Structure formats: structure tokens, C-alpha cells
């Protein structure tokens, strides 16, 4: 399933800046950054649940915001890209 992870972490304190880095690292390990605090991730249901648990362990819900969106499988017709960034096609061939 394709999911979108969005977060807004308060960076007014040193602890907040640390949380921001840790949340970004968790997201980078699972998906691709498409905006400053927005990631696209292609995951299974089990991976989605694990990612959610990992992110919830990093954020401070009294100060931060975390949103996870599950998108329909018809990504090609649901997502319109504009600008120089082009997302990786998770279903296409991967050339290293």
C-alpha cells in the first residue's frame, strides 16, 4: 500500500530538534522524501503498523503532529506531480 507520512515537530528546544532528526531518519529508512516533512512509502500492512509504532515512539504528542495517510492502490491516477522532483516508481525496475 502507498502511504503518505506528514509531520510537524516543534524545534524550539534541543530535544525538539533531536526528535525532528529521529523522525526524519525513521521515515528515510522506509520511504522517499517528497517535501521537507512529507514522505511517500510503499509498505505492507505489517510494515505500516511497525512504522506507525516507531514514529509514535519518537514524537511528543503534546507538542508535535503526525499524520499517516493510506492511499488507494491506483497511485498513477491519484497523484499528479508538478515541478522538478519526480518520485521513484516503487513498482518499476530498480537500477543501481
mmCIF file of C-alpha atoms in Angstrom:
data_model
loop_
_atom_site.group_PDB
_atom_site.id
_atom_site.type_symbol
_atom_site.label_atom_id
_atom_site.label_comp_id
_atom_site.label_asym_id
_atom_site.label_seq_id
_atom_site.Cartn_x
_atom_site.Cartn_y
_atom_site.Cartn_z
ATOM 1 C CA UNK A 1 0.000 0.000 0.000
ATOM 2 C CA UNK A 2 1.127 3.553 -0.642
ATOM 3 C CA UNK A 3 1.127 5.814 2.393
ATOM 4 C CA UNK A 4 1.961 9.450 2.991
ATOM 5 C CA UNK A 5 3.648 10.410 6.254
ATOM 6 C CA UNK A 6 3.480 14.070 7.307
ATOM 7 C CA UNK A 7 4.846 15.521 10.495
ATOM 8 C CA UNK A 8 5.372 18.828 12.223
ATOM 9 C CA UNK A 9 7.832 18.584 15.093
ATOM 10 C CA UNK A 10 8.388 21.530 17.410
ATOM 11 C CA UNK A 11 12.045 22.588 17.164
ATOM 12 C CA UNK A 12 12.067 25.305 19.822
ATOM 13 C CA UNK A 13 14.186 23.167 22.140
ATOM 14 C CA UNK A 14 17.217 20.937 21.723
ATOM 15 C CA UNK A 15 15.011 17.922 22.481
ATOM 16 C CA UNK A 16 12.612 19.000 19.724
ATOM 17 C CA UNK A 17 15.406 19.298 17.174
ATOM 18 C CA UNK A 18 16.575 15.822 18.198
ATOM 19 C CA UNK A 19 13.035 14.434 17.764
ATOM 20 C CA UNK A 20 12.861 16.015 14.302
ATOM 21 C CA UNK A 21 16.086 14.300 13.211
ATOM 22 C CA UNK A 22 14.944 10.958 14.628
ATOM 23 C CA UNK A 23 11.517 11.132 12.951
ATOM 24 C CA UNK A 24 13.168 12.010 9.629
ATOM 25 C CA UNK A 25 15.576 9.058 9.965
ATOM 26 C CA UNK A 26 12.704 6.651 10.592
ATOM 27 C CA UNK A 27 10.876 7.974 7.530
ATOM 28 C CA UNK A 28 14.012 7.906 5.349
ATOM 29 C CA UNK A 29 14.527 4.242 6.251
ATOM 30 C CA UNK A 30 11.091 3.403 4.855
ATOM 31 C CA UNK A 31 10.262 5.779 2.012
ATOM 32 C CA UNK A 32 11.270 8.765 -0.062
ATOM 33 C CA UNK A 33 11.104 12.398 0.939
ATOM 34 C CA UNK A 34 8.801 14.386 -1.349
ATOM 35 C CA UNK A 35 8.632 17.585 0.728
ATOM 36 C CA UNK A 36 10.538 18.832 3.773
ATOM 37 C CA UNK A 37 8.397 16.869 6.266
ATOM 38 C CA UNK A 38 6.439 14.635 3.880
ATOM 39 C CA UNK A 39 7.355 11.113 2.777
ATOM 40 C CA UNK A 40 5.848 8.574 0.372
ATOM 41 C CA UNK A 41 6.272 4.972 1.469
ATOM 42 C CA UNK A 42 5.325 1.717 -0.249
ATOM 43 C CA UNK A 43 4.669 -0.741 2.601
ATOM 44 C CA UNK A 44 2.732 -3.823 3.600
ATOM 45 C CA UNK A 45 0.122 -3.593 6.345
ATOM 46 C CA UNK A 46 2.594 -5.062 8.852
ATOM 47 C CA UNK A 47 5.274 -2.538 7.809
ATOM 48 C CA UNK A 48 2.722 0.279 8.087
ATOM 49 C CA UNK A 49 1.853 -0.723 11.647
ATOM 50 C CA UNK A 50 5.535 -1.045 12.573
ATOM 51 C CA UNK A 51 6.318 2.366 11.045
ATOM 52 C CA UNK A 52 3.450 3.953 12.966
ATOM 53 C CA UNK A 53 4.717 2.447 16.242
ATOM 54 C CA UNK A 54 8.277 3.629 15.551
ATOM 55 C CA UNK A 55 7.117 7.164 14.742
ATOM 56 C CA UNK A 56 4.822 7.368 17.764
ATOM 57 C CA UNK A 57 7.789 6.370 19.935
ATOM 58 C CA UNK A 58 9.732 9.396 18.631
ATOM 59 C CA UNK A 59 7.176 12.234 18.671
ATOM 60 C CA UNK A 60 5.879 14.192 21.646
ATOM 61 C CA UNK A 61 2.129 14.266 21.049
ATOM 62 C CA UNK A 62 1.758 17.282 23.354
ATOM 63 C CA UNK A 63 3.987 19.364 21.031
ATOM 64 C CA UNK A 64 4.202 17.589 17.670
ATOM 65 C CA UNK A 65 1.813 16.438 14.955
ATOM 66 C CA UNK A 66 1.990 13.185 12.992
ATOM 67 C CA UNK A 67 -0.365 12.211 10.151
ATOM 68 C CA UNK A 68 -0.335 8.983 8.133
ATOM 69 C CA UNK A 69 -2.497 8.650 5.015
ATOM 70 C CA UNK A 70 -3.238 5.327 3.300
ATOM 71 C CA UNK A 71 -3.766 5.965 -0.413
ATOM 72 C CA UNK A 72 -5.714 3.841 -2.885
ATOM 73 C CA UNK A 73 -3.703 1.401 -4.975
ATOM 74 C CA UNK A 74 -4.421 3.473 -8.092
ATOM 75 C CA UNK A 75 -1.480 5.819 -7.452
ATOM 76 C CA UNK A 76 -0.959 6.603 -11.115
ATOM 77 C CA UNK A 77 -4.339 8.263 -11.389
ATOM 78 C CA UNK A 78 -4.469 9.721 -7.871
ATOM 79 C CA UNK A 79 -1.122 11.554 -7.708
ATOM 80 C CA UNK A 80 -0.247 14.421 -10.027
ATOM 81 C CA UNK A 81 3.356 15.607 -9.911
ATOM 82 C CA UNK A 82 4.479 19.081 -10.933
ATOM 83 C CA UNK A 83 7.953 20.588 -10.787
ATOM 84 C CA UNK A 84 11.438 19.164 -10.972
ATOM 85 C CA UNK A 85 11.084 16.384 -8.370
ATOM 86 C CA UNK A 86 9.945 13.077 -9.820
ATOM 87 C CA UNK A 87 9.006 10.276 -7.449
ATOM 88 C CA UNK A 88 10.512 6.823 -7.686
ATOM 89 C CA UNK A 89 8.184 4.236 -9.209
ATOM 90 C CA UNK A 90 8.187 1.574 -6.489
ATOM 91 C CA UNK A 91 6.635 -0.964 -8.861
ATOM 92 C CA UNK A 92 9.066 -0.352 -11.725
ATOM 93 C CA UNK A 93 12.577 -1.750 -12.195
ATOM 94 C CA UNK A 94 15.251 -0.504 -9.808
ATOM 95 C CA UNK A 95 18.601 0.281 -11.422
ATOM 96 C CA UNK A 96 21.585 0.516 -9.071
#
